[in-house]
Every structure is written in C-alpha cells, then in structure tokens.
Coordinates of C-alpha atoms in Angstrom, one line a residue:
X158 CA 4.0 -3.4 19.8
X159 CA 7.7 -3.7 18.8
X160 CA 10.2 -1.2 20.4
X161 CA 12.4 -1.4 17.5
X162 CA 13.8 2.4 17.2
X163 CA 16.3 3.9 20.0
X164 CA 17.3 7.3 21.1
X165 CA 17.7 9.5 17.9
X166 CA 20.3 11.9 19.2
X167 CA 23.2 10.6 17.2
X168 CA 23.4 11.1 13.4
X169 CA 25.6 8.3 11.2
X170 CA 26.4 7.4 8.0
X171 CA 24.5 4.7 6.6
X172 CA 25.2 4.6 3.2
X173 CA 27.7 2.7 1.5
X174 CA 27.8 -0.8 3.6
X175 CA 29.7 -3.5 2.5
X176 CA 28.8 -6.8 3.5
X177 CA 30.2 -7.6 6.9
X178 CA 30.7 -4.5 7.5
X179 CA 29.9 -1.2 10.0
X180 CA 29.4 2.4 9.0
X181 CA 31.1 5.0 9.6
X182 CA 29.8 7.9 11.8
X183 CA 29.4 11.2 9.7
X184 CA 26.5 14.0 11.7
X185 CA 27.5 16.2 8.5
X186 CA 26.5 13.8 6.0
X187 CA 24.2 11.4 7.7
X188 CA 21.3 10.8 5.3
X189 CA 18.0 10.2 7.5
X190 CA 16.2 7.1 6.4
X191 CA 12.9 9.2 5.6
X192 CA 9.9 8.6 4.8
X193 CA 10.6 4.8 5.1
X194 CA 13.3 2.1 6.9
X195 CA 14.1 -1.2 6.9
X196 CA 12.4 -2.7 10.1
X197 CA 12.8 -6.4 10.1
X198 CA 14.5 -9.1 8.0
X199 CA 14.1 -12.5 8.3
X200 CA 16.2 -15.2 6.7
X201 CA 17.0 -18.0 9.1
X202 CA 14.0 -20.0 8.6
X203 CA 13.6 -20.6 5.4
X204 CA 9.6 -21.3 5.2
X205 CA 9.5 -17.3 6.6
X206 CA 11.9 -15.1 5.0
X207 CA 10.9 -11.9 4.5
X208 CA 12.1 -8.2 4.7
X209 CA 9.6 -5.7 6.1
X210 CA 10.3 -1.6 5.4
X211 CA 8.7 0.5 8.0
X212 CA 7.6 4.5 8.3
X213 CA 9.1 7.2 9.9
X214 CA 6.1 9.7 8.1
X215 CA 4.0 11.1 11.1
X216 CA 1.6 11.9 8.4
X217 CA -0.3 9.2 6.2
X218 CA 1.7 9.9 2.8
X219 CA 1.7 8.5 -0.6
X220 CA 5.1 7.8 -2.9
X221 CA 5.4 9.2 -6.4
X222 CA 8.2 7.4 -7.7
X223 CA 9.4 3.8 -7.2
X224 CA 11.7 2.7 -4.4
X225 CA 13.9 -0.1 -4.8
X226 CA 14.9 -2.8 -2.5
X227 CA 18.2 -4.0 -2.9
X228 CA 18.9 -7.3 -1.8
X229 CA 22.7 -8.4 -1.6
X230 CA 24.3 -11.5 -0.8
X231 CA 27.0 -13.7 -1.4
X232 CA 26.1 -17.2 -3.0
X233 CA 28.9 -19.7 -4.1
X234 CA 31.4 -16.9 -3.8
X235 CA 29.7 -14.6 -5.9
X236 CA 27.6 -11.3 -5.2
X237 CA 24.3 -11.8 -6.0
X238 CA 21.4 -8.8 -6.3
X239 CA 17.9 -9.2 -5.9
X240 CA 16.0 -5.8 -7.1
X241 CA 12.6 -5.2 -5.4
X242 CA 10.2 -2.5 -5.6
X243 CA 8.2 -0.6 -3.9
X244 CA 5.4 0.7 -6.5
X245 CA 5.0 4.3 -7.4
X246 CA 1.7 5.1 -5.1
X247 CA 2.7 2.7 -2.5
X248 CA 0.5 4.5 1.0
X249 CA 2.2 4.5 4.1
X250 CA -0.1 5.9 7.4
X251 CA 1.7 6.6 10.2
X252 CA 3.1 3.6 12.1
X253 CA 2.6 1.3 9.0
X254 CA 4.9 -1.0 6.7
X255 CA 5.7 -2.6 3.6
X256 CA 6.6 -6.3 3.2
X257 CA 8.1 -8.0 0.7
X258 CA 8.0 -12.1 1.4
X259 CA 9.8 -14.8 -0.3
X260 CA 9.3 -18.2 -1.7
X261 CA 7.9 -20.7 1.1
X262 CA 6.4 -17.6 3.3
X263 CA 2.8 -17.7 4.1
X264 CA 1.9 -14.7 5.1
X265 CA -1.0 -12.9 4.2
X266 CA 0.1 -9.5 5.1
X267 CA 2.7 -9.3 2.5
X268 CA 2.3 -6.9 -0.6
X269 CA 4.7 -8.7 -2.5
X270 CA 5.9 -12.5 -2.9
X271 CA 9.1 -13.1 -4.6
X272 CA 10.2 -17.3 -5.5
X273 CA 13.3 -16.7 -4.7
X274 CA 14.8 -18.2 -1.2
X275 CA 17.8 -16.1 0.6
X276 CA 20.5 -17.8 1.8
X277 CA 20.6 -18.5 5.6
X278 CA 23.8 -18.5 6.9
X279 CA 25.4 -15.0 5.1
X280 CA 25.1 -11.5 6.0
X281 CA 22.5 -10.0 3.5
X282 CA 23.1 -6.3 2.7
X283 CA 20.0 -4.2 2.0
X284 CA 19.4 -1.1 0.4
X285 CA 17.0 1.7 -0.5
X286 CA 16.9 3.7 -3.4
X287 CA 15.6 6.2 -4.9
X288 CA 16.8 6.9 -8.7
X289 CA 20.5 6.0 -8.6
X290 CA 20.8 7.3 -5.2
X291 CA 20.5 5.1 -1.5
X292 CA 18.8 6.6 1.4
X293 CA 19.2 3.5 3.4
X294 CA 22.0 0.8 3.5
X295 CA 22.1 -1.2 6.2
X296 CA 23.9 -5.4 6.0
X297 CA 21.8 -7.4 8.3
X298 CA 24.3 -10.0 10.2
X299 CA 23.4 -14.1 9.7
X300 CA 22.1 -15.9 12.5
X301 CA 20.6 -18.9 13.5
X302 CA 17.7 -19.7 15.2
X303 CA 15.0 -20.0 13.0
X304 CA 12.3 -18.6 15.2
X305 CA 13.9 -14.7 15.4
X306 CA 14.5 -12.3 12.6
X307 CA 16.7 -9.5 12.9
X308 CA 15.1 -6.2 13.9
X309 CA 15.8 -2.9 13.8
X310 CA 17.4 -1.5 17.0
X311 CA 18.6 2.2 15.9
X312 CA 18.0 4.2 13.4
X313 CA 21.1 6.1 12.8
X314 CA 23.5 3.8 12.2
X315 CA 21.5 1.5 10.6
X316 CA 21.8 -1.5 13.6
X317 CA 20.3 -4.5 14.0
X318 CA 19.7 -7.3 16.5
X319 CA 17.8 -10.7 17.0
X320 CA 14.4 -11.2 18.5
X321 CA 11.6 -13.4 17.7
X322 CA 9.6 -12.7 14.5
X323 CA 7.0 -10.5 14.4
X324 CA 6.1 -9.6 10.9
X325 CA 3.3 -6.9 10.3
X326 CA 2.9 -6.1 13.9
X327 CA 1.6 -2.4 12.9
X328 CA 1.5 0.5 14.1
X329 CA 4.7 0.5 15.8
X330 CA 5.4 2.9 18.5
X331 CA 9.3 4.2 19.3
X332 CA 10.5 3.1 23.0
X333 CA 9.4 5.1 25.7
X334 CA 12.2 8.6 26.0
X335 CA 12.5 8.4 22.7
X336 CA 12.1 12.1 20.7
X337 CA 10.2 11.6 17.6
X338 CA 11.3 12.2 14.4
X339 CA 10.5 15.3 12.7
X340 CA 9.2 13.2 9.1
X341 CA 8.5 14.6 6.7
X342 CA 8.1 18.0 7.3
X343 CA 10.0 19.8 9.7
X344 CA 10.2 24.0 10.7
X345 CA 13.5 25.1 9.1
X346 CA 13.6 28.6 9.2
X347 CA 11.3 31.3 10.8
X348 CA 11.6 35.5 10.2
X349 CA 10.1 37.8 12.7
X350 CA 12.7 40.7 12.9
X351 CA 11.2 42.2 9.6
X352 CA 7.9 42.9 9.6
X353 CA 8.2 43.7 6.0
X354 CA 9.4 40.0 5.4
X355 CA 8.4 37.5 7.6
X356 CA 7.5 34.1 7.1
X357 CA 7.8 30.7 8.5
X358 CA 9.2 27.8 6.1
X359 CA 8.8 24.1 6.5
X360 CA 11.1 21.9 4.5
X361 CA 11.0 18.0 3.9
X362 CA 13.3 15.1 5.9
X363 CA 11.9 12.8 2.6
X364 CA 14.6 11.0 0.5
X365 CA 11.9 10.5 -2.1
X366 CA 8.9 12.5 -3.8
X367 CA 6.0 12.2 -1.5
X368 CA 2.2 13.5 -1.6
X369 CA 0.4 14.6 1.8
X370 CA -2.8 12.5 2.5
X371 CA -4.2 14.9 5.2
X372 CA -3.9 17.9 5.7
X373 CA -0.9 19.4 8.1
X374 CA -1.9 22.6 10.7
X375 CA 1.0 24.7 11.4
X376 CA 0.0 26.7 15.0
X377 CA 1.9 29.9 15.0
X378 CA 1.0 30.9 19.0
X379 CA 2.8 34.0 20.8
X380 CA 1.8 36.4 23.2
X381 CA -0.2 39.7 22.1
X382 CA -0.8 42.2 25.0
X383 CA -0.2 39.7 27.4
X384 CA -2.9 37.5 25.9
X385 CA -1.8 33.9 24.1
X386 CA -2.7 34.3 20.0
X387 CA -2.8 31.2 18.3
X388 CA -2.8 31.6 14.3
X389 CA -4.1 28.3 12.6
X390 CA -2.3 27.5 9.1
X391 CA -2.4 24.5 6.9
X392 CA -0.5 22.6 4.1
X393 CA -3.3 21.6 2.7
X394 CA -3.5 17.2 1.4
X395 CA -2.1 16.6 -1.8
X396 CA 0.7 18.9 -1.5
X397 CA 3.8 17.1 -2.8
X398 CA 7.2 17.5 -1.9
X399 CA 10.1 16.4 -3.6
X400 CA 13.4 15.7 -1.5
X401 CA 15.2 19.3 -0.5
X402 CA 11.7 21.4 -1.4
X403 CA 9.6 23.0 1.3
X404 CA 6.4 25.4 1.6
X405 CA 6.8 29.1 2.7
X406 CA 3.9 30.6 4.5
X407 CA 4.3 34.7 4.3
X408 CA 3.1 37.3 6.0
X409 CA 1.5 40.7 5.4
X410 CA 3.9 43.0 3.6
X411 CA 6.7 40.3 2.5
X412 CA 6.9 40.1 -0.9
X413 CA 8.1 36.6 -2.0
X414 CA 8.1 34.9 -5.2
X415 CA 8.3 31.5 -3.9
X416 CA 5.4 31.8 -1.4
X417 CA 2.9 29.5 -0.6
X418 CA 0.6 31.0 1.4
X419 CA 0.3 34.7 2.1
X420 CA -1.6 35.7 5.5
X421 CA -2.6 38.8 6.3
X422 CA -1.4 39.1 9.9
X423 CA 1.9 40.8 11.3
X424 CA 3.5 38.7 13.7
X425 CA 5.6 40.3 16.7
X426 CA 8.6 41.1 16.5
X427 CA 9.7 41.0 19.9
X428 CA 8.3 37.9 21.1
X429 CA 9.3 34.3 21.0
X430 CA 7.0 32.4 19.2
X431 CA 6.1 28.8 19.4
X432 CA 5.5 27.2 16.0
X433 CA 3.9 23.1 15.9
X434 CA 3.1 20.7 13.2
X435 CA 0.0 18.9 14.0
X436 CA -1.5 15.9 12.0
X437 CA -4.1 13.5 12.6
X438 CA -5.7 12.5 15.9
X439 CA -4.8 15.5 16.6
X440 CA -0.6 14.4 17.0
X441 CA 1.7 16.9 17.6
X442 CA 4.9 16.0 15.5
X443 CA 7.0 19.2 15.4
X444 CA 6.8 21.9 18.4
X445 CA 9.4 24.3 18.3
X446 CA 10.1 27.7 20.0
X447 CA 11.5 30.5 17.8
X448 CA 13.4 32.7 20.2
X449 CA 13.0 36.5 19.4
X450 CA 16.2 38.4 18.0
X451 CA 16.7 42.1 17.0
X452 CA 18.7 42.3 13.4
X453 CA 15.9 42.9 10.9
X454 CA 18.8 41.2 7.7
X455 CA 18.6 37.7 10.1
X456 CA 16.0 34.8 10.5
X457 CA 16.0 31.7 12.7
X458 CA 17.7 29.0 10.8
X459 CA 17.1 25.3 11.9
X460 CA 20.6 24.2 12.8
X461 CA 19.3 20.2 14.8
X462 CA 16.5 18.7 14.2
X463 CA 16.4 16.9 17.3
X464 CA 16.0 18.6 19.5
X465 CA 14.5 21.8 17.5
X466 CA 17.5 24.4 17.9
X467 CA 17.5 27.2 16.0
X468 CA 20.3 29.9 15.5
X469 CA 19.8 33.5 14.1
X470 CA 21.7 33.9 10.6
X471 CA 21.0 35.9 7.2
X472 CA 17.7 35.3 5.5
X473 CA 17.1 33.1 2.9
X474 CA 13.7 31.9 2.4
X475 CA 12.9 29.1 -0.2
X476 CA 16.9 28.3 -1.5
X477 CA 16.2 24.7 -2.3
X478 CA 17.1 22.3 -2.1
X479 CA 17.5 22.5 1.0
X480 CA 19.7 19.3 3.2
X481 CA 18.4 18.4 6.6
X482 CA 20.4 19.6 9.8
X483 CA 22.3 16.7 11.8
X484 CA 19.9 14.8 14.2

C-alpha cells in the first residue's frame, strides 16, 4: 500500500498554481481537497501516462455533479488545456480512486482513456473543479526516469515527489501517525447548556454535491448517574449534501425549523459528552469530546478540525453554508 499522504496538521492554499510554481500558505482560506485528490501522475514514460484522483471520503459516497480535470501544460510555447471529467455518479468507497489514462497506456484499471500524449519534459498543472470553482490545484514538477510517476506526498499544500509507479494500488492507507481526515462529514457544533435547545450538527468537508452510500451512526455517549449512556443516531444512506450544508439532529424540547432528526431524549447538561462518526466495518472517522459549559445563549463551535477542538460561542444551528475550520 502507498504511504502517499503526510501529517495533516498544517492547512495551505492550493488553489491558484501557476505552472512552475508553489503555493502560498493561507490556514484561513485553505480549501481541503474533499471528497477527492490528485494522487499520482505519470508522464515520463510515455507508453504509461496517466493521472489517478484518489478519496479522502471515509464513507463509500456517490458524486452528483461532474468534476473536471484540468490538465495544463505548455507545448511549443503555448498553454495548452486538456478538460477531463469525472461523470456525475462517479462511486468512490473508502480508500478507492479514479484514473484517467492516456494514449499508449495499457491499463485495465483505468475508467477513462484519452489519445492524447502529455508532454514529458514540462511541469503539468492539474486542477479540480467543480462548476467554475477549483477545489484542487496542484502543478506536478517534470522528471525523468520513465519507471516513477510523481505521487502525492502531502495533502495541504498540494506536494509531490517521485517514486516508482504504482497505478490502482487501492485501498490506500495514510502513513502510520498520521490523524485522519474528518471527510465528509465532520461534528461542527454541539448545544448542551439548553435543555430547551440542544442539538448536535454535522456539516460537510465536500467541495462537491455528494450522496451517502451507507448509512453514518453518530454515538452520543456521556455519563448518567455515574453509568456510561450511549445514544445511537444515524444519517441514514442517500442523504446528500451539497458543499457548506449539514444535518441537525435535535433534541426533546428544541424547536428547530431546520432539523433533521428530532429525538426524544434530554441530554445533560453538566457533563462532557463524547460524540463519534462511525461508518462501515465498523470505522471510527470522527470522535470528539464536547466539554461541558454553563451559559445556556452558547454552544460548542468547531474551531480545528484536526485535532477536534471546540470553543464555546453563541448558538447558531443550521447557518449555511457553512466553511470548514483550518486543519
């Protein structure tokens, strides 16, 4: 299995990469390449050029809109672009990819095989987009032995580094240390203080419209008279959520227009409370402790997704859309 991600603590730009180029390190405005990333490219030998896009999602997912795959180079002094897509109701399951091959390429793993042949000796820049907008950007540096391809070494900024080819070599697994990645849902903000408004909201990491393939359990657990409570929720599969949008479990008495769920239990109010996202297997992908606090007006906003840190502040369940904390 490819290590191709590092540590995630650091949050950069990578959007907007000319050729040749680096980014620029923004933690306020990093976009996080969610649900998918470019993994591997491979241009140096031209009988196996490829570009393979990878998942973050923890949770097999389905896109409902195209993505495109910008492919930028430079070729007898002028910019050239190669637009690629990734279909509308493309699947990605955890650990899985997408790969786009070109011209001489035999490679029966590829979901897409393009004639053209990219050049071999120039920096090629790559993006992702959804709509008009990039959620990716990343230029991928020339090299030149013909038996490596450039992989993905870090996430955020987009970097890269040669290493022999490995096309398709799914599932892949994050070095060892390395936190995972909240994607695509995350815990963004949890109320407690009121027990005639609490509720626990989990928003989306995804740059693009995605539909749940299995079901999510969200474990509310705290202490009741010294005995552990654990309260079993679900986002049930084929929820969608669009970039910025979330899904608001409530509970009891709170009265909330945007709600998803309504449960009829009170949850304490003077207890911390440990809140996971769980998908298949069963895989843990989200465990956060909510730390109890006293003014009834404030919730526990997510202020770092990794890792989970919360910070009391005034309520304001389901104000989307709502833009990811800094890594």
């Amino acid at each position: 299995m490819k290590r191709i991600l590092s540590a995630l603590a650091t949050a950069a730009s990578i959007a907007g990469l000319a050729l040749g180029a680096a980014g620029t390190a923004n933690a306020e405005t990093a976009p996080l390449p969610s649900p998918i990333y470019i993994s591997e490219v491979s241009t140096a030998d031209v009988n196996q050029q490829y570009i393979e896009i990878a998942t973050t999602s923890a949770v097999p997912i389905t896109l409902n809109t195209d993505v495109t795959v910008e492919a930028t180079f430079r070729l007898d002094g002028a910019p050239v672009t190669l637009p690629l897509t990734i279909p509308a109701n493309a699947t990605f399951a955890p650990g899985t990819g997408y790969l786009i091959a070109f011209a001489n390429a035999n490679l029966p793993c590829a979901n897409e095989v393009r004639p053209e042949i990219l050049p071999v000796d120039k920096p090629i820049q790559v993006r992702l987009i959804t709509g008009f907008t990039p959620f990716e950007s990343a230029t991928i540096p020339s090299y030149t032995n013909p038996m490596f391809a450039q992989h993905r070494t870090k996430l955020t900024p987009a970097t890269f580094a040669p290493a022999p080819k490995s096309p398709c070599q799914f599932p892949y697994t994050p070095p060892a240390g390395t936190a995972p990645l909240p994607s695509p849902l995350y815990i963004s903000e949890v109320s407690t203080a009121d027990v005639n408004q609490q509720y626990i909201e989990i928003a989306t990491t995804s740059a693009v419209p995605v539909t749940l393939n299995t079901d999510v359990t969200v474990e509310a657990t705290f202490r009741l008279d010294g005995a552990p409570v654990t309260l079993p929720l679900t986002i049930p599969a084929g929820t969608t959520f669009a970039p910025g949008t979330g899904w608001v479990i409530a509970f009891a008495n709170a009265n909330l227009p945007c709600v998803s769920d309504i449960r009829p239990e009170i949850l304490p109010v003077n207890t911390s409370i440990q809140v996971r996202l769980v998908g298949q297997a069963p895989f843990i992908f989200e465990n956060a402790t909510i730390q109890p606090y006293v003014n009834p007006m404030f919730a526990q906003h997510r202020t770092k997704l990794t890792p989970a840190t919360f910070a009391p502040a005034p309520k304001s369940p389901c104000q989307f859309p709502y833009t990811p904390p800094a890594l």
